[in-house]
PDB file of C-alpha atoms in Angstrom:
ATOM      1  CA  MET A   1      92.160  85.225  92.282  1.00  0.00           C
ATOM      2  CA  GLY A   2      91.669  88.790  90.716  1.00  0.00           C
ATOM      3  CA  THR A   3      94.349  91.084  90.047  1.00  0.00           C
ATOM      4  CA  ALA A   4      98.153  90.071  90.413  1.00  0.00           C
ATOM      5  CA  ALA A   5      99.580  91.539  93.644  1.00  0.00           C
ATOM      6  CA  HIS A   6     101.593  95.065  92.918  1.00  0.00           C
ATOM      7  CA  VAL A   7     104.898  94.677  94.602  1.00  0.00           C
ATOM      8  CA  LEU A   8     107.875  97.552  95.497  1.00  0.00           C
ATOM      9  CA  ALA A   9     112.021  96.042  94.894  1.00  0.00           C
ATOM     10  CA  VAL A  10     113.862  99.170  96.115  1.00  0.00           C
ATOM     11  CA  ASP A  11     117.676  97.802  95.847  1.00  0.00           C
ATOM     12  CA  ASP A  12     120.306 100.655  95.664  1.00  0.00           C
ATOM     13  CA  ASP A  13     122.297  97.067  94.320  1.00  0.00           C
ATOM     14  CA  HIS A  14     121.061  96.343  90.798  1.00  0.00           C
ATOM     15  CA  ASP A  15     122.081  92.733  91.286  1.00  0.00           C
ATOM     16  CA  VAL A  16     120.530  91.652  94.289  1.00  0.00           C
ATOM     17  CA  ARG A  17     116.671  94.819  92.550  1.00  0.00           C
ATOM     18  CA  SER A  18     117.036  91.900  89.416  1.00  0.00           C
ATOM     19  CA  LEU A  19     117.665  89.047  91.137  1.00  0.00           C
ATOM     20  CA  VAL A  20     114.719  90.516  92.860  1.00  0.00           C
ATOM     21  CA  CYS A  21     112.297  90.837  90.009  1.00  0.00           C
ATOM     22  CA  GLU A  22     112.702  88.146  88.123  1.00  0.00           C
ATOM     23  CA  LEU A  23     112.263  86.037  91.529  1.00  0.00           C
ATOM     24  CA  LEU A  24     109.092  87.438  92.351  1.00  0.00           C
ATOM     25  CA  VAL A  25     107.508  88.407  88.197  1.00  0.00           C
ATOM     26  CA  ARG A  26     108.021  84.366  88.370  1.00  0.00           C
ATOM     27  CA  ALA A  27     106.032  84.417  91.123  1.00  0.00           C
ATOM     28  CA  GLY A  28     102.540  86.018  89.261  1.00  0.00           C
ATOM     29  CA  TYR A  29     103.458  89.269  90.897  1.00  0.00           C
ATOM     30  CA  ARG A  30     103.799  92.607  89.582  1.00  0.00           C
ATOM     31  CA  VAL A  31     107.074  94.091  90.388  1.00  0.00           C
ATOM     32  CA  THR A  32     108.044  98.001  90.237  1.00  0.00           C
ATOM     33  CA  GLU A  33     111.611  98.680  90.595  1.00  0.00           C
ATOM     34  CA  ALA A  34     113.470 101.011  91.788  1.00  0.00           C
ATOM     35  CA  PRO A  35     117.170 102.309  93.171  1.00  0.00           C
ATOM     36  CA  ASP A  36     116.835 104.375  95.849  1.00  0.00           C
ATOM     37  CA  GLY A  37     114.373 105.411  99.016  1.00  0.00           C
ATOM     38  CA  ARG A  38     113.706 108.906  97.173  1.00  0.00           C
ATOM     39  CA  ALA A  39     112.542 106.677  93.963  1.00  0.00           C
ATOM     40  CA  ALA A  40     110.312 104.493  96.178  1.00  0.00           C
ATOM     41  CA  LEU A  41     108.825 106.998  96.823  1.00  0.00           C
ATOM     42  CA  ARG A  42     107.740 108.034  94.279  1.00  0.00           C
ATOM     43  CA  VAL A  43     106.297 104.966  92.695  1.00  0.00           C
ATOM     44  CA  LEU A  44     104.221 104.621  96.247  1.00  0.00           C
ATOM     45  CA  TYR A  45     102.331 107.851  95.715  1.00  0.00           C
ATOM     46  CA  ASP A  46     102.082 107.307  91.935  1.00  0.00           C
ATOM     47  CA  GLU A  47     101.581 104.508  92.026  1.00  0.00           C
ATOM     48  CA  ARG A  48      99.922 102.512  95.461  1.00  0.00           C
ATOM     49  CA  PRO A  49     101.699  99.018  95.454  1.00  0.00           C
ATOM     50  CA  ASP A  50     100.406  96.438  97.714  1.00  0.00           C
ATOM     51  CA  LEU A  51     103.580  95.273  99.203  1.00  0.00           C
ATOM     52  CA  VAL A  52     107.304  97.613  99.296  1.00  0.00           C
ATOM     53  CA  LEU A  53     110.814  95.381  99.453  1.00  0.00           C
ATOM     54  CA  LEU A  54     113.059  97.422 101.235  1.00  0.00           C
ATOM     55  CA  ASP A  55     116.834  97.479 101.298  1.00  0.00           C
ATOM     56  CA  VAL A  56     118.723  99.457 104.445  1.00  0.00           C
ATOM     57  CA  SER A  57     121.905 100.102 103.296  1.00  0.00           C
ATOM     58  CA  MET A  58     121.208 102.467 100.457  1.00  0.00           C
ATOM     59  CA  PRO A  59     123.493 106.236  99.612  1.00  0.00           C
ATOM     60  CA  GLU A  60     121.750 109.186 100.469  1.00  0.00           C
ATOM     61  CA  LEU A  61     118.176 108.072 101.826  1.00  0.00           C
ATOM     62  CA  ASP A  62     119.134 105.222 103.329  1.00  0.00           C
ATOM     63  CA  GLY A  63     116.313 101.750 104.322  1.00  0.00           C
ATOM     64  CA  TRP A  64     115.639 103.487 107.977  1.00  0.00           C
ATOM     65  CA  ALA A  65     114.393 106.940 106.260  1.00  0.00           C
ATOM     66  CA  THR A  66     112.768 106.407 103.890  1.00  0.00           C
ATOM     67  CA  LEU A  67     110.080 103.807 105.959  1.00  0.00           C
ATOM     68  CA  GLU A  68     109.848 106.453 108.541  1.00  0.00           C
ATOM     69  CA  ARG A  69     108.763 108.398 105.547  1.00  0.00           C
ATOM     70  CA  ILE A  70     106.379 105.663 104.674  1.00  0.00           C
ATOM     71  CA  ARG A  71     104.993 104.850 107.823  1.00  0.00           C
ATOM     72  CA  GLU A  72     103.373 109.353 107.067  1.00  0.00           C
ATOM     73  CA  LEU A  73     102.135 108.404 103.994  1.00  0.00           C
ATOM     74  CA  SER A  74     100.836 105.116 104.379  1.00  0.00           C
ATOM     75  CA  ASP A  75     100.553 101.660 106.487  1.00  0.00           C
ATOM     76  CA  VAL A  76     101.515  99.423 102.920  1.00  0.00           C
ATOM     77  CA  PRO A  77     103.099  96.317 104.070  1.00  0.00           C
ATOM     78  CA  VAL A  78     107.014  96.383 104.188  1.00  0.00           C
ATOM     79  CA  VAL A  79     109.478  93.703 104.089  1.00  0.00           C
ATOM     80  CA  ILE A  80     112.879  94.886 105.637  1.00  0.00           C
ATOM     81  CA  LEU A  81     116.345  92.929 103.060  1.00  0.00           C
ATOM     82  CA  SER A  82     119.686  93.339 104.832  1.00  0.00           C
ATOM     83  CA  ALA A  83     122.397  91.290 105.507  1.00  0.00           C
ATOM     84  CA  LEU A  84     122.804  92.636 109.205  1.00  0.00           C
ATOM     85  CA  GLY A  85     121.345  90.022 111.068  1.00  0.00           C
ATOM     86  CA  ALA A  86     121.602  91.421 114.613  1.00  0.00           C
ATOM     87  CA  GLU A  87     118.629  90.834 116.800  1.00  0.00           C
ATOM     88  CA  LEU A  88     118.610  94.585 117.491  1.00  0.00           C
ATOM     89  CA  GLU A  89     118.262  95.147 113.884  1.00  0.00           C
ATOM     90  CA  LYS A  90     114.786  93.460 113.400  1.00  0.00           C
ATOM     91  CA  VAL A  91     113.961  94.781 116.761  1.00  0.00           C
ATOM     92  CA  ARG A  92     114.473  98.270 114.985  1.00  0.00           C
ATOM     93  CA  ALA A  93     112.937  97.683 111.990  1.00  0.00           C
ATOM     94  CA  LEU A  94     110.107  95.489 113.115  1.00  0.00           C
ATOM     95  CA  ARG A  95     109.385  98.887 116.201  1.00  0.00           C
ATOM     96  CA  ALA A  96     110.226 101.391 113.191  1.00  0.00           C
ATOM     97  CA  GLY A  97     106.915  99.818 112.066  1.00  0.00           C
ATOM     98  CA  ALA A  98     107.980  96.890 109.196  1.00  0.00           C
ATOM     99  CA  ASP A  99     106.068  94.266 108.953  1.00  0.00           C
ATOM    100  CA  ASP A 100     108.848  91.658 108.367  1.00  0.00           C
ATOM    101  CA  TYR A 101     112.729  91.405 108.253  1.00  0.00           C
ATOM    102  CA  VAL A 102     114.980  89.252 106.259  1.00  0.00           C
ATOM    103  CA  THR A 103     118.280  88.996 106.120  1.00  0.00           C
ATOM    104  CA  LYS A 104     120.651  88.654 102.836  1.00  0.00           C
ATOM    105  CA  PRO A 105     122.060  86.364 101.399  1.00  0.00           C
ATOM    106  CA  PHE A 106     118.017  84.415 101.457  1.00  0.00           C
ATOM    107  CA  GLY A 107     116.615  81.677 100.215  1.00  0.00           C
ATOM    108  CA  ARG A 108     114.097  82.492  97.258  1.00  0.00           C
ATOM    109  CA  GLN A 109     111.926  80.011  98.541  1.00  0.00           C
ATOM    110  CA  GLU A 110     112.252  82.192 101.254  1.00  0.00           C
ATOM    111  CA  LEU A 111     111.558  85.163 100.266  1.00  0.00           C
ATOM    112  CA  LEU A 112     108.737  84.375  98.189  1.00  0.00           C
ATOM    113  CA  ALA A 113     107.071  82.578 101.761  1.00  0.00           C
ATOM    114  CA  ARG A 114     107.822  85.877 103.643  1.00  0.00           C
ATOM    115  CA  VAL A 115     105.649  88.150 100.731  1.00  0.00           C
ATOM    116  CA  GLU A 116     103.178  85.633 100.249  1.00  0.00           C
ATOM    117  CA  THR A 117     103.157  85.697 104.374  1.00  0.00           C
ATOM    118  CA  VAL A 118     102.566  89.406 105.080  1.00  0.00           C
ATOM    119  CA  LEU A 119     100.253  90.566 101.402  1.00  0.00           C
ATOM    120  CA  ARG A 120      97.811  87.368 103.839  1.00  0.00           C
ATOM    121  CA  ARG A 121      97.667  89.106 106.867  1.00  0.00           C
ATOM    122  CA  ALA A 122      97.392  93.047 104.575  1.00  0.00           C
ATOM    123  CA  PRO A 123      93.527  93.549 104.012  1.00  0.00           C
ATOM    124  CA  ASN A 124      91.993  92.075 100.583  1.00  0.00           C
ATOM    125  CA  ARG A 125      92.796  94.020  98.155  1.00  0.00           C
ATOM    126  CA  ASP A 126      89.654  92.728  95.833  1.00  0.00           C
ATOM    127  CA  GLY A 127      87.468  91.460  98.335  1.00  0.00           C
ATOM    128  CA  ARG A 128      87.965  94.973 100.885  1.00  0.00           C
ATOM    129  CA  ARG A 129      84.976  97.559 101.643  1.00  0.00           C
ATOM    130  CA  GLU A 130      85.661 100.578  99.721  1.00  0.00           C
ATOM    131  CA  SER A 131      83.360 103.014 101.664  1.00  0.00           C
ATOM    132  CA  TYR A 132      81.246 102.924 105.244  1.00  0.00           C
ATOM    133  CA  SER A 133      79.379 106.407 106.290  1.00  0.00           C
ATOM    134  CA  ASP A 134      76.846 106.468 109.169  1.00  0.00           C
ATOM    135  CA  ASP A 135      75.120 109.367 110.311  1.00  0.00           C
ATOM    136  CA  LEU A 136      78.963 110.920 112.112  1.00  0.00           C
ATOM    137  CA  LEU A 137      81.000 109.439 109.290  1.00  0.00           C
ATOM    138  CA  GLN A 138      82.254 108.728 105.790  1.00  0.00           C
ATOM    139  CA  VAL A 139      85.073 107.085 105.969  1.00  0.00           C
ATOM    140  CA  ASP A 140      86.829 106.113 101.440  1.00  0.00           C
ATOM    141  CA  PHE A 141      88.619 103.203 102.511  1.00  0.00           C
ATOM    142  CA  GLY A 142      90.721 103.647  99.216  1.00  0.00           C
ATOM    143  CA  GLU A 143      91.472 107.403  98.866  1.00  0.00           C
ATOM    144  CA  ARG A 144      91.732 106.750 102.297  1.00  0.00           C
ATOM    145  CA  ARG A 145      90.098 109.467 104.061  1.00  0.00           C
ATOM    146  CA  VAL A 146      87.762 110.332 106.710  1.00  0.00           C
ATOM    147  CA  THR A 147      84.947 112.805 106.884  1.00  0.00           C
ATOM    148  CA  ALA A 148      82.413 114.434 109.122  1.00  0.00           C
ATOM    149  CA  ALA A 149      79.901 116.378 108.851  1.00  0.00           C
ATOM    150  CA  GLY A 150      81.520 117.866 105.971  1.00  0.00           C
ATOM    151  CA  ASN A 151      84.814 118.296 107.725  1.00  0.00           C
ATOM    152  CA  ASP A 152      88.720 116.259 106.744  1.00  0.00           C
ATOM    153  CA  VAL A 153      89.565 114.668 109.389  1.00  0.00           C
ATOM    154  CA  GLU A 154      93.342 114.294 109.162  1.00  0.00           C
ATOM    155  CA  LEU A 155      95.054 111.248 110.482  1.00  0.00           C
ATOM    156  CA  THR A 156      98.007 109.149 110.690  1.00  0.00           C
ATOM    157  CA  PRO A 157      97.799 105.523 109.116  1.00  0.00           C
ATOM    158  CA  LEU A 158      97.759 104.794 112.429  1.00  0.00           C
ATOM    159  CA  GLU A 159      95.080 105.931 113.751  1.00  0.00           C
ATOM    160  CA  PHE A 160      93.088 104.785 110.845  1.00  0.00           C
ATOM    161  CA  ARG A 161      93.576 101.720 110.858  1.00  0.00           C
ATOM    162  CA  LEU A 162      91.964 102.083 114.286  1.00  0.00           C
ATOM    163  CA  LEU A 163      89.159 104.117 112.899  1.00  0.00           C
ATOM    164  CA  ALA A 164      88.847 101.485 110.813  1.00  0.00           C
ATOM    165  CA  ALA A 165      88.261  98.954 113.875  1.00  0.00           C
ATOM    166  CA  PHE A 166      85.662 100.360 115.016  1.00  0.00           C
ATOM    167  CA  VAL A 167      83.733 101.431 111.484  1.00  0.00           C
ATOM    168  CA  GLY A 168      83.816  97.258 110.753  1.00  0.00           C
ATOM    169  CA  HIS A 169      82.354  96.307 113.633  1.00  0.00           C
ATOM    170  CA  PRO A 170      79.951  99.034 114.693  1.00  0.00           C
ATOM    171  CA  ASN A 171      77.939  98.693 118.207  1.00  0.00           C
ATOM    172  CA  GLN A 172      80.421  95.464 118.747  1.00  0.00           C
ATOM    173  CA  LEU A 173      82.888  96.388 122.212  1.00  0.00           C
ATOM    174  CA  LEU A 174      86.509  94.997 121.004  1.00  0.00           C
ATOM    175  CA  GLU A 175      88.206  93.804 123.338  1.00  0.00           C
ATOM    176  CA  HIS A 176      92.076  95.654 124.216  1.00  0.00           C
ATOM    177  CA  ASP A 177      93.710  92.206 122.689  1.00  0.00           C
ATOM    178  CA  GLN A 178      91.704  92.175 119.902  1.00  0.00           C
ATOM    179  CA  LEU A 179      92.201  95.675 118.541  1.00  0.00           C
ATOM    180  CA  LEU A 180      95.954  94.852 119.590  1.00  0.00           C
ATOM    181  CA  GLN A 181      95.254  91.749 116.630  1.00  0.00           C
ATOM    182  CA  LEU A 182      93.480  94.636 114.144  1.00  0.00           C
ATOM    183  CA  VAL A 183      95.177  97.764 114.232  1.00  0.00           C
ATOM    184  CA  TRP A 184      99.030  96.955 115.254  1.00  0.00           C
ATOM    185  CA  GLY A 185      99.438  92.757 113.652  1.00  0.00           C
ATOM    186  CA  GLY A 186      99.788  91.676 117.137  1.00  0.00           C
ATOM    187  CA  GLU A 187     103.631  92.734 117.292  1.00  0.00           C
ATOM    188  CA  ARG A 188     105.860  92.223 120.021  1.00  0.00           C
ATOM    189  CA  GLY A 189     106.087  96.190 122.654  1.00  0.00           C
ATOM    190  CA  SER A 190     101.692  96.315 121.884  1.00  0.00           C
ATOM    191  CA  SER A 191      99.626  96.896 124.823  1.00  0.00           C
ATOM    192  CA  ARG A 192      96.452  98.289 126.255  1.00  0.00           C
ATOM    193  CA  ASP A 193      98.259 101.345 126.844  1.00  0.00           C
ATOM    194  CA  GLN A 194      98.781 101.923 123.444  1.00  0.00           C
ATOM    195  CA  VAL A 195      95.229 100.615 122.650  1.00  0.00           C
ATOM    196  CA  LYS A 196      93.986 103.699 124.946  1.00  0.00           C
ATOM    197  CA  LEU A 197      97.095 106.045 124.061  1.00  0.00           C
ATOM    198  CA  TYR A 198      95.463 105.819 119.899  1.00  0.00           C
ATOM    199  CA  VAL A 199      92.253 105.863 121.298  1.00  0.00           C
ATOM    200  CA  GLY A 200      92.586 109.359 122.765  1.00  0.00           C
ATOM    201  CA  TYR A 201      94.133 110.442 119.937  1.00  0.00           C
ATOM    202  CA  LEU A 202      91.509 109.302 117.494  1.00  0.00           C
ATOM    203  CA  ARG A 203      89.071 110.950 120.300  1.00  0.00           C
ATOM    204  CA  ARG A 204      90.163 114.938 119.762  1.00  0.00           C
ATOM    205  CA  LYS A 205      90.035 114.229 116.264  1.00  0.00           C
ATOM    206  CA  LEU A 206      87.049 112.804 115.551  1.00  0.00           C
ATOM    207  CA  ALA A 207      86.010 116.145 118.280  1.00  0.00           C
ATOM    208  CA  ALA A 208      87.409 118.790 116.512  1.00  0.00           C
ATOM    209  CA  ALA A 209      84.965 117.800 113.326  1.00  0.00           C
ATOM    210  CA  GLY A 210      82.450 117.863 115.686  1.00  0.00           C
ATOM    211  CA  VAL A 211      81.639 114.342 116.445  1.00  0.00           C
ATOM    212  CA  ASP A 212      81.555 113.698 120.390  1.00  0.00           C
ATOM    213  CA  PRO A 213      84.576 112.427 121.433  1.00  0.00           C
ATOM    214  CA  GLY A 214      82.219 109.343 123.964  1.00  0.00           C
ATOM    215  CA  VAL A 215      80.918 108.081 120.407  1.00  0.00           C
ATOM    216  CA  ILE A 216      83.409 105.940 121.256  1.00  0.00           C
ATOM    217  CA  GLU A 217      82.722 104.138 124.345  1.00  0.00           C
ATOM    218  CA  THR A 218      85.302 102.879 127.012  1.00  0.00           C
ATOM    219  CA  ALA A 219      84.117  99.521 128.778  1.00  0.00           C
ATOM    220  CA  ARG A 220      86.243  99.710 131.348  1.00  0.00           C
ATOM    221  CA  GLY A 221      88.423  96.481 132.490  1.00  0.00           C
ATOM    222  CA  PHE A 222      87.316  95.287 128.594  1.00  0.00           C
ATOM    223  CA  GLY A 223      87.918  97.398 125.558  1.00  0.00           C
ATOM    224  CA  TYR A 224      85.914 100.345 123.579  1.00  0.00           C
ATOM    225  CA  ARG A 225      82.542 100.017 121.211  1.00  0.00           C
ATOM    226  CA  TYR A 226      81.999 102.536 118.314  1.00  0.00           C
ATOM    227  CA  SER A 227      77.991 103.235 118.594  1.00  0.00           C
ATOM    228  CA  PRO A 228      77.316 106.185 115.436  1.00  0.00           C
ATOM    229  CA  GLY A 229      73.653 105.245 116.069  1.00  0.00           C
ATOM    230  CA  THR A 230      72.538 103.913 111.377  1.00  0.00           C
ATOM    231  CA  ALA A 231      75.116 102.539 109.727  1.00  0.00           C
ATOM    232  CA  HIS A 232      76.043 102.396 105.745  1.00  0.00           C
ATOM    233  CA  THR A 233      78.867  99.682 104.342  1.00  0.00           C
ATOM    234  CA  THR A 234      79.174  99.800 100.540  1.00  0.00           C
ATOM    235  CA  VAL A 235      81.500  96.425  99.727  1.00  0.00           C
TER     236      VAL A 235
END
């Protein structure tokens, strides 16, 4: 099965944090804890966990602000933990980039099932590609680095996921619904307009690095195709 997944548990309530950590450790996960958002961001930067369990109500940097910062740095899966069970709170979390939302108090088995499900949806840590290269681009998936003609291409986490979907299927037509599933996880509210918008962002950044934006071809009414020529993938 490979190494145990690493979960970062973030909660300012020591009792809740200890309970969550004990539960996860017993289930076989490697766990790091953080008492607040600032500490969580330091752990995220230093240790790159596989999943973050994030409390909403914390002093200073609350869960919403922490989630926003996390999404600026990474696309690590995030599960929100909150005593607020209103539908609007859940919608807010999902739209802000959370992968799931668990209401306190939660059942132990429910929490473990949610963690397992979110990790299963994430890229496989043992079988994932390490790098990709073709005549135009070099992609380091571990470092989340993209270069073109020796130039770094700075991408947001969502733009990186979009590029990863394309380079994972070179010369293959990806329909709008496929891209919505691969990049946005099929989340509610995502649409073809978002695909079009972010393809435009990605094309502009590639063009700025010297790559012909037409390398991402439009198949009107169907989707998009990345056509790089000769491709090489390292597993």
